Amino acid sequence: DAGVTQSPTHLIKTRGQQVTLRCSPKSGHDTVSWYQQALGQGPQFIFQYYEEEERQRGNFPDRFSGHQFPNYSSELNVNALLLGDSALYLCASSPLANQETQYFGPGTRLLVL
Amino acid sequence: DQQVKQNSPSLSVQEGRISILNCDYTNSMFDYFLWYKKYPAEGPTFLISISSIKDKNEDGRFTVFLNKSAKHLSLHIVPSQPGDSAVYFCAASGASGTYKYIFGTGTRLKVLA
């Protein structure tokens, strides 16, 4: 049983560009959350998707947007990249029956130059 | 404002001894707490959780204690093993269907052989 998978593993972009990160949840999970982890910090909640809709959102600007597909996979889009967007982006999934425990993927490391 | 704090950035423990990792929180609405372990280049791995209706939860070598009046939780690892060396994050989530996690900044545990 595959766990949460994310692609790509690493990415380098320049300021002002746009990026799309992808996540496939663990089998049987239908809820996907995205987190940003800056160096030396804990993960920070960006938003959560359930039934293809954004259900909750953290304190991130509108440059951060997402999407969930009918197969529960999800994308995170970041527009107009800033140097400060450089971070590890983590996707976490959870099943409807137990929303409390989230399982994380390995993350995508984004570097903005 | 850091709602979840891990004030010890690092901890070294001898193999076989007890490791105690601490976490403090400020928001009394948090009602579910989790500990995650993170190895380099991997996503956080769920370890153990505790609901606010309990004061202790045990799973093998791992025990989490919750002191609601002090807004403090701790993770005990007994006995500590070299493979436990990792960064440990505590996380909290709130009531009323709020499933986003608020993470601490992590404690790096090193178990010495």
PDB file of C-alpha atoms in Angstrom:
ATOM      1  CA  ASP A   1       0.000   0.000   0.000  1.00  0.00           C
ATOM      2  CA  ALA A   2       1.618   3.210  -1.188  1.00  0.00           C
ATOM      3  CA  GLY A   3       1.693   6.023   1.277  1.00  0.00           C
ATOM      4  CA  VAL A   4       1.373   9.693   0.411  1.00  0.00           C
ATOM      5  CA  THR A   5       3.413  10.531  -2.653  1.00  0.00           C
ATOM      6  CA  GLN A   6       4.541  13.940  -3.879  1.00  0.00           C
ATOM      7  CA  SER A   7       6.155  15.216  -7.044  1.00  0.00           C
ATOM      8  CA  PRO A   8       8.583  16.571  -7.897  1.00  0.00           C
ATOM      9  CA  THR A   9      11.039  15.941  -5.070  1.00  0.00           C
ATOM     10  CA  HIS A  10      13.050  19.071  -5.796  1.00  0.00           C
ATOM     11  CA  LEU A  11      12.411  22.193  -7.819  1.00  0.00           C
ATOM     12  CA  ILE A  12      14.315  25.373  -8.598  1.00  0.00           C
ATOM     13  CA  LYS A  13      12.467  28.470  -9.793  1.00  0.00           C
ATOM     14  CA  THR A  14      13.206  32.167 -10.140  1.00  0.00           C
ATOM     15  CA  ARG A  15      11.350  35.074  -8.584  1.00  0.00           C
ATOM     16  CA  GLY A  16       8.072  35.911 -10.284  1.00  0.00           C
ATOM     17  CA  GLN A  17       7.584  32.458 -11.755  1.00  0.00           C
ATOM     18  CA  GLN A  18       4.727  30.104 -10.990  1.00  0.00           C
ATOM     19  CA  VAL A  19       4.979  26.559  -9.634  1.00  0.00           C
ATOM     20  CA  THR A  20       2.664  23.551  -9.334  1.00  0.00           C
ATOM     21  CA  LEU A  21       3.279  20.788  -6.816  1.00  0.00           C
ATOM     22  CA  ARG A  22       1.409  17.489  -6.824  1.00  0.00           C
ATOM     23  CA  CYS A  23       0.223  15.067  -4.188  1.00  0.00           C
ATOM     24  CA  SER A  24      -1.413  11.645  -4.230  1.00  0.00           C
ATOM     25  CA  PRO A  25      -3.003  10.698  -0.918  1.00  0.00           C
ATOM     26  CA  LYS A  26      -2.698   7.383   0.836  1.00  0.00           C
ATOM     27  CA  SER A  27      -5.146   4.770  -0.400  1.00  0.00           C
ATOM     28  CA  GLY A  28      -8.522   5.188   1.300  1.00  0.00           C
ATOM     29  CA  HIS A  29      -7.865   8.817   2.241  1.00  0.00           C
ATOM     30  CA  ASP A  30     -10.025  11.578   0.826  1.00  0.00           C
ATOM     31  CA  THR A  31      -8.797  14.679   2.620  1.00  0.00           C
ATOM     32  CA  VAL A  32      -5.579  16.445   1.669  1.00  0.00           C
ATOM     33  CA  SER A  33      -3.781  19.205   3.566  1.00  0.00           C
ATOM     34  CA  TRP A  34      -0.769  21.242   2.486  1.00  0.00           C
ATOM     35  CA  TYR A  35       1.928  22.609   4.775  1.00  0.00           C
ATOM     36  CA  GLN A  36       4.974  24.818   4.262  1.00  0.00           C
ATOM     37  CA  GLN A  37       8.064  24.078   6.334  1.00  0.00           C
ATOM     38  CA  ALA A  38      10.741  26.745   6.303  1.00  0.00           C
ATOM     39  CA  LEU A  39      14.243  25.887   7.459  1.00  0.00           C
ATOM     40  CA  GLY A  40      14.423  25.415  11.227  1.00  0.00           C
ATOM     41  CA  GLN A  41      10.663  25.773  11.655  1.00  0.00           C
ATOM     42  CA  GLY A  42       7.735  23.452  12.095  1.00  0.00           C
ATOM     43  CA  PRO A  43       5.288  22.896   9.253  1.00  0.00           C
ATOM     44  CA  GLN A  44       2.737  25.691   8.761  1.00  0.00           C
ATOM     45  CA  PHE A  45      -0.765  24.904   7.547  1.00  0.00           C
ATOM     46  CA  ILE A  46      -1.613  26.336   4.109  1.00  0.00           C
ATOM     47  CA  PHE A  47      -5.021  24.818   3.358  1.00  0.00           C
ATOM     48  CA  GLN A  48      -7.072  21.631   3.338  1.00  0.00           C
ATOM     49  CA  TYR A  49      -9.160  20.090   0.578  1.00  0.00           C
ATOM     50  CA  TYR A  50     -12.114  17.773   0.919  1.00  0.00           C
ATOM     51  CA  GLU A  51     -14.641  16.804  -1.770  1.00  0.00           C
ATOM     52  CA  GLU A  52     -12.743  18.973  -4.243  1.00  0.00           C
ATOM     53  CA  GLU A  53     -13.280  22.118  -2.192  1.00  0.00           C
ATOM     54  CA  GLU A  54     -11.022  24.176   0.032  1.00  0.00           C
ATOM     55  CA  ARG A  55     -12.335  23.499   3.512  1.00  0.00           C
ATOM     56  CA  GLN A  56      -9.916  25.450   5.692  1.00  0.00           C
ATOM     57  CA  ARG A  57      -7.163  27.933   5.038  1.00  0.00           C
ATOM     58  CA  GLY A  58      -4.196  29.125   7.030  1.00  0.00           C
ATOM     59  CA  ASN A  59      -2.576  32.544   7.001  1.00  0.00           C
ATOM     60  CA  PHE A  60      -1.211  32.466   3.463  1.00  0.00           C
ATOM     61  CA  PRO A  61      -1.803  35.003   0.660  1.00  0.00           C
ATOM     62  CA  ASP A  62      -3.965  34.368  -2.373  1.00  0.00           C
ATOM     63  CA  ARG A  63      -0.832  33.599  -4.389  1.00  0.00           C
ATOM     64  CA  PHE A  64      -1.204  30.160  -2.856  1.00  0.00           C
ATOM     65  CA  SER A  65      -4.045  28.204  -4.403  1.00  0.00           C
ATOM     66  CA  GLY A  66      -4.951  24.587  -4.769  1.00  0.00           C
ATOM     67  CA  HIS A  67      -7.132  22.014  -6.345  1.00  0.00           C
ATOM     68  CA  GLN A  68      -8.396  18.558  -5.552  1.00  0.00           C
ATOM     69  CA  PHE A  69      -9.366  16.091  -8.259  1.00  0.00           C
ATOM     70  CA  PRO A  70     -12.123  13.447  -8.192  1.00  0.00           C
ATOM     71  CA  ASN A  71      -9.512  10.762  -7.429  1.00  0.00           C
ATOM     72  CA  TYR A  72      -8.579  12.800  -4.296  1.00  0.00           C
ATOM     73  CA  SER A  73      -5.155  13.806  -5.596  1.00  0.00           C
ATOM     74  CA  SER A  74      -4.289  17.450  -5.160  1.00  0.00           C
ATOM     75  CA  GLU A  75      -2.176  20.280  -6.528  1.00  0.00           C
ATOM     76  CA  LEU A  76      -0.670  23.294  -4.836  1.00  0.00           C
ATOM     77  CA  ASN A  77      -0.042  26.325  -7.042  1.00  0.00           C
ATOM     78  CA  VAL A  78       2.062  29.294  -6.067  1.00  0.00           C
ATOM     79  CA  ASN A  79       2.098  32.389  -8.291  1.00  0.00           C
ATOM     80  CA  ALA A  80       4.551  35.285  -8.402  1.00  0.00           C
ATOM     81  CA  LEU A  81       7.169  33.400  -6.431  1.00  0.00           C
ATOM     82  CA  LEU A  82       9.171  35.251  -3.797  1.00  0.00           C
ATOM     83  CA  LEU A  83      12.525  34.311  -2.313  1.00  0.00           C
ATOM     84  CA  GLY A  84      10.695  33.667   0.972  1.00  0.00           C
ATOM     85  CA  ASP A  85       8.655  30.909  -0.654  1.00  0.00           C
ATOM     86  CA  SER A  86      11.721  28.688  -0.580  1.00  0.00           C
ATOM     87  CA  ALA A  87      10.757  25.837   1.725  1.00  0.00           C
ATOM     88  CA  LEU A  88       9.781  22.193   1.998  1.00  0.00           C
ATOM     89  CA  TYR A  89       6.154  21.750   0.958  1.00  0.00           C
ATOM     90  CA  LEU A  90       4.437  18.856   2.658  1.00  0.00           C
ATOM     91  CA  CYS A  91       1.218  17.157   1.717  1.00  0.00           C
ATOM     92  CA  ALA A  92      -0.746  15.205   4.312  1.00  0.00           C
ATOM     93  CA  SER A  93      -3.785  12.991   3.868  1.00  0.00           C
ATOM     94  CA  SER A  94      -6.381  11.591   6.211  1.00  0.00           C
ATOM     95  CA  PRO A  95      -9.491   9.441   5.907  1.00  0.00           C
ATOM     96  CA  LEU A  96     -12.956  10.853   6.419  1.00  0.00           C
ATOM     97  CA  ALA A  97     -13.507   8.436   9.323  1.00  0.00           C
ATOM     98  CA  ASN A  98     -10.473   9.739  11.211  1.00  0.00           C
ATOM     99  CA  GLN A  99      -9.728  13.295  10.259  1.00  0.00           C
ATOM    100  CA  GLU A 100      -7.609  13.787  13.331  1.00  0.00           C
ATOM    101  CA  THR A 101      -4.508  11.855  12.283  1.00  0.00           C
ATOM    102  CA  GLN A 102      -2.783  13.038   9.149  1.00  0.00           C
ATOM    103  CA  TYR A 103      -0.115  11.105   7.251  1.00  0.00           C
ATOM    104  CA  PHE A 104       2.606  13.068   5.498  1.00  0.00           C
ATOM    105  CA  GLY A 105       4.391  12.629   2.212  1.00  0.00           C
ATOM    106  CA  PRO A 106       8.155  13.170   1.804  1.00  0.00           C
ATOM    107  CA  GLY A 107       7.674  16.726   0.596  1.00  0.00           C
ATOM    108  CA  THR A 108       8.818  18.846  -2.335  1.00  0.00           C
ATOM    109  CA  ARG A 109      11.785  21.093  -1.702  1.00  0.00           C
ATOM    110  CA  LEU A 110      11.357  24.370  -3.562  1.00  0.00           C
ATOM    111  CA  LEU A 111      14.208  26.801  -4.022  1.00  0.00           C
ATOM    112  CA  VAL A 112      13.426  30.256  -5.381  1.00  0.00           C
ATOM    113  CA  LEU A 113      16.402  32.206  -6.750  1.00  0.00           C
TER     114      LEU A 113
ATOM    115  CA  ASP B   1       2.512  34.378  17.996  1.00  0.00           C
ATOM    116  CA  GLN B   2       3.732  30.825  18.537  1.00  0.00           C
ATOM    117  CA  GLN B   3       0.790  28.852  19.917  1.00  0.00           C
ATOM    118  CA  VAL B   4       2.777  25.623  20.231  1.00  0.00           C
ATOM    119  CA  LYS B   5       6.271  25.844  21.659  1.00  0.00           C
ATOM    120  CA  GLN B   6       9.098  23.395  21.939  1.00  0.00           C
ATOM    121  CA  ASN B   7      11.668  25.298  23.945  1.00  0.00           C
ATOM    122  CA  SER B   8      14.475  22.754  23.665  1.00  0.00           C
ATOM    123  CA  PRO B   9      15.923  22.779  20.156  1.00  0.00           C
ATOM    124  CA  SER B  10      18.073  19.724  20.906  1.00  0.00           C
ATOM    125  CA  LEU B  11      18.479  16.874  23.366  1.00  0.00           C
ATOM    126  CA  SER B  12      21.153  14.182  23.758  1.00  0.00           C
ATOM    127  CA  VAL B  13      20.444  10.957  25.631  1.00  0.00           C
ATOM    128  CA  GLN B  14      22.426   7.797  26.216  1.00  0.00           C
ATOM    129  CA  GLU B  15      21.097   4.615  24.627  1.00  0.00           C
ATOM    130  CA  GLY B  16      18.821   2.705  27.014  1.00  0.00           C
ATOM    131  CA  ARG B  17      17.943   5.766  29.065  1.00  0.00           C
ATOM    132  CA  ILE B  18      14.706   7.754  28.997  1.00  0.00           C
ATOM    133  CA  SER B  19      14.186  10.618  26.541  1.00  0.00           C
ATOM    134  CA  ILE B  20      11.716  13.305  27.595  1.00  0.00           C
ATOM    135  CA  LEU B  21      10.598  15.839  25.012  1.00  0.00           C
ATOM    136  CA  ASN B  22       8.452  18.747  26.105  1.00  0.00           C
ATOM    137  CA  CYS B  23       5.836  20.902  24.439  1.00  0.00           C
ATOM    138  CA  ASP B  24       3.792  23.864  25.699  1.00  0.00           C
ATOM    139  CA  TYR B  25       0.726  25.434  24.152  1.00  0.00           C
ATOM    140  CA  THR B  26      -1.191  28.628  24.739  1.00  0.00           C
ATOM    141  CA  ASN B  27      -4.601  28.034  23.156  1.00  0.00           C
ATOM    142  CA  SER B  28      -7.025  26.343  25.540  1.00  0.00           C
ATOM    143  CA  MET B  29      -9.264  25.411  22.575  1.00  0.00           C
ATOM    144  CA  PHE B  30      -6.786  22.791  21.400  1.00  0.00           C
ATOM    145  CA  ASP B  31      -8.278  19.382  22.094  1.00  0.00           C
ATOM    146  CA  TYR B  32      -6.077  16.942  20.212  1.00  0.00           C
ATOM    147  CA  PHE B  33      -2.334  16.620  20.325  1.00  0.00           C
ATOM    148  CA  LEU B  34       0.103  14.594  18.278  1.00  0.00           C
ATOM    149  CA  TRP B  35       3.786  13.808  18.094  1.00  0.00           C
ATOM    150  CA  TYR B  36       5.583  13.311  14.807  1.00  0.00           C
ATOM    151  CA  LYS B  37       9.106  12.127  14.114  1.00  0.00           C
ATOM    152  CA  LYS B  38      11.037  13.412  11.128  1.00  0.00           C
ATOM    153  CA  TYR B  39      14.174  12.007   9.542  1.00  0.00           C
ATOM    154  CA  PRO B  40      16.163  14.082   7.023  1.00  0.00           C
ATOM    155  CA  ALA B  41      14.702  14.026   3.494  1.00  0.00           C
ATOM    156  CA  GLU B  42      11.489  12.410   4.714  1.00  0.00           C
ATOM    157  CA  GLY B  43       8.086  13.727   5.707  1.00  0.00           C
ATOM    158  CA  PRO B  44       6.972  13.666   9.359  1.00  0.00           C
ATOM    159  CA  THR B  45       5.897  10.232  10.565  1.00  0.00           C
ATOM    160  CA  PHE B  46       3.000   9.962  13.009  1.00  0.00           C
ATOM    161  CA  LEU B  47       4.086   8.573  16.383  1.00  0.00           C
ATOM    162  CA  ILE B  48       1.373   8.935  18.978  1.00  0.00           C
ATOM    163  CA  SER B  49      -1.579  11.157  19.820  1.00  0.00           C
ATOM    164  CA  ILE B  50      -3.697  12.094  22.793  1.00  0.00           C
ATOM    165  CA  SER B  51      -7.137  13.592  23.174  1.00  0.00           C
ATOM    166  CA  SER B  52      -7.779  16.267  25.756  1.00  0.00           C
ATOM    167  CA  ILE B  53     -10.111  13.927  27.639  1.00  0.00           C
ATOM    168  CA  LYS B  54      -7.101  11.795  28.595  1.00  0.00           C
ATOM    169  CA  ASP B  55      -3.943  12.564  30.509  1.00  0.00           C
ATOM    170  CA  LYS B  56      -1.832   9.667  29.272  1.00  0.00           C
ATOM    171  CA  ASN B  57      -1.524   7.495  26.190  1.00  0.00           C
ATOM    172  CA  GLU B  58       0.950   4.690  25.745  1.00  0.00           C
ATOM    173  CA  ASP B  59       2.168   2.826  22.678  1.00  0.00           C
ATOM    174  CA  GLY B  60       5.111   0.512  23.182  1.00  0.00           C
ATOM    175  CA  ARG B  61       8.184   2.531  24.117  1.00  0.00           C
ATOM    176  CA  PHE B  62       6.337   5.819  23.589  1.00  0.00           C
ATOM    177  CA  THR B  63       4.118   7.523  26.165  1.00  0.00           C
ATOM    178  CA  VAL B  64       2.537  10.939  25.893  1.00  0.00           C
ATOM    179  CA  PHE B  65       1.431  12.825  28.983  1.00  0.00           C
ATOM    180  CA  LEU B  66      -0.975  15.763  28.899  1.00  0.00           C
ATOM    181  CA  ASN B  67      -1.338  18.321  31.685  1.00  0.00           C
ATOM    182  CA  LYS B  68      -4.245  20.534  30.617  1.00  0.00           C
ATOM    183  CA  SER B  69      -4.041  22.906  33.561  1.00  0.00           C
ATOM    184  CA  ALA B  70      -0.406  23.645  32.728  1.00  0.00           C
ATOM    185  CA  LYS B  71      -1.021  23.499  28.962  1.00  0.00           C
ATOM    186  CA  HIS B  72       1.908  21.135  28.717  1.00  0.00           C
ATOM    187  CA  LEU B  73       2.523  17.794  27.091  1.00  0.00           C
ATOM    188  CA  SER B  74       5.532  15.551  27.033  1.00  0.00           C
ATOM    189  CA  LEU B  75       6.721  12.529  25.084  1.00  0.00           C
ATOM    190  CA  HIS B  76       8.641   9.841  26.945  1.00  0.00           C
ATOM    191  CA  ILE B  77      10.710   7.292  25.049  1.00  0.00           C
ATOM    192  CA  VAL B  78      11.865   4.335  27.115  1.00  0.00           C
ATOM    193  CA  PRO B  79      14.323   2.825  26.451  1.00  0.00           C
ATOM    194  CA  SER B  80      15.866   5.189  23.912  1.00  0.00           C
ATOM    195  CA  GLN B  81      17.515   3.606  20.877  1.00  0.00           C
ATOM    196  CA  PRO B  82      19.956   5.073  18.326  1.00  0.00           C
ATOM    197  CA  GLY B  83      17.245   4.724  15.655  1.00  0.00           C
ATOM    198  CA  ASP B  84      15.147   7.214  17.627  1.00  0.00           C
ATOM    199  CA  SER B  85      17.561   9.973  16.646  1.00  0.00           C
ATOM    200  CA  ALA B  86      15.425  12.412  14.643  1.00  0.00           C
ATOM    201  CA  VAL B  87      13.578  15.710  14.929  1.00  0.00           C
ATOM    202  CA  TYR B  88      10.389  15.442  16.973  1.00  0.00           C
ATOM    203  CA  PHE B  89       7.480  17.803  16.409  1.00  0.00           C
ATOM    204  CA  CYS B  90       4.459  18.226  18.595  1.00  0.00           C
ATOM    205  CA  ALA B  91       1.261  19.432  16.965  1.00  0.00           C
ATOM    206  CA  ALA B  92      -2.132  20.538  18.203  1.00  0.00           C
ATOM    207  CA  SER B  93      -5.541  20.881  16.629  1.00  0.00           C
ATOM    208  CA  GLY B  94      -8.644  22.693  17.803  1.00  0.00           C
ATOM    209  CA  ALA B  95     -12.259  21.882  18.452  1.00  0.00           C
ATOM    210  CA  SER B  96     -15.331  22.403  16.268  1.00  0.00           C
ATOM    211  CA  GLY B  97     -14.080  20.467  13.292  1.00  0.00           C
ATOM    212  CA  THR B  98     -10.870  22.403  12.920  1.00  0.00           C
ATOM    213  CA  TYR B  99      -8.413  19.834  11.646  1.00  0.00           C
ATOM    214  CA  LYS B 100      -5.479  22.015  10.754  1.00  0.00           C
ATOM    215  CA  TYR B 101      -2.432  21.262  12.823  1.00  0.00           C
ATOM    216  CA  ILE B 102      -0.363  23.880  14.605  1.00  0.00           C
ATOM    217  CA  PHE B 103       3.187  22.602  14.910  1.00  0.00           C
ATOM    218  CA  GLY B 104       5.987  23.432  17.278  1.00  0.00           C
ATOM    219  CA  THR B 105       9.461  24.180  15.960  1.00  0.00           C
ATOM    220  CA  GLY B 106      10.800  20.741  16.777  1.00  0.00           C
ATOM    221  CA  THR B 107      13.391  19.150  19.073  1.00  0.00           C
ATOM    222  CA  ARG B 108      16.346  17.315  17.615  1.00  0.00           C
ATOM    223  CA  LEU B 109      16.940  14.143  19.627  1.00  0.00           C
ATOM    224  CA  LYS B 110      20.291  12.401  19.464  1.00  0.00           C
ATOM    225  CA  VAL B 111      20.567   8.998  21.116  1.00  0.00           C
ATOM    226  CA  LEU B 112      24.178   8.117  21.800  1.00  0.00           C
ATOM    227  CA  ALA B 113      25.271   4.500  21.482  1.00  0.00           C
TER     228      ALA B 113
END
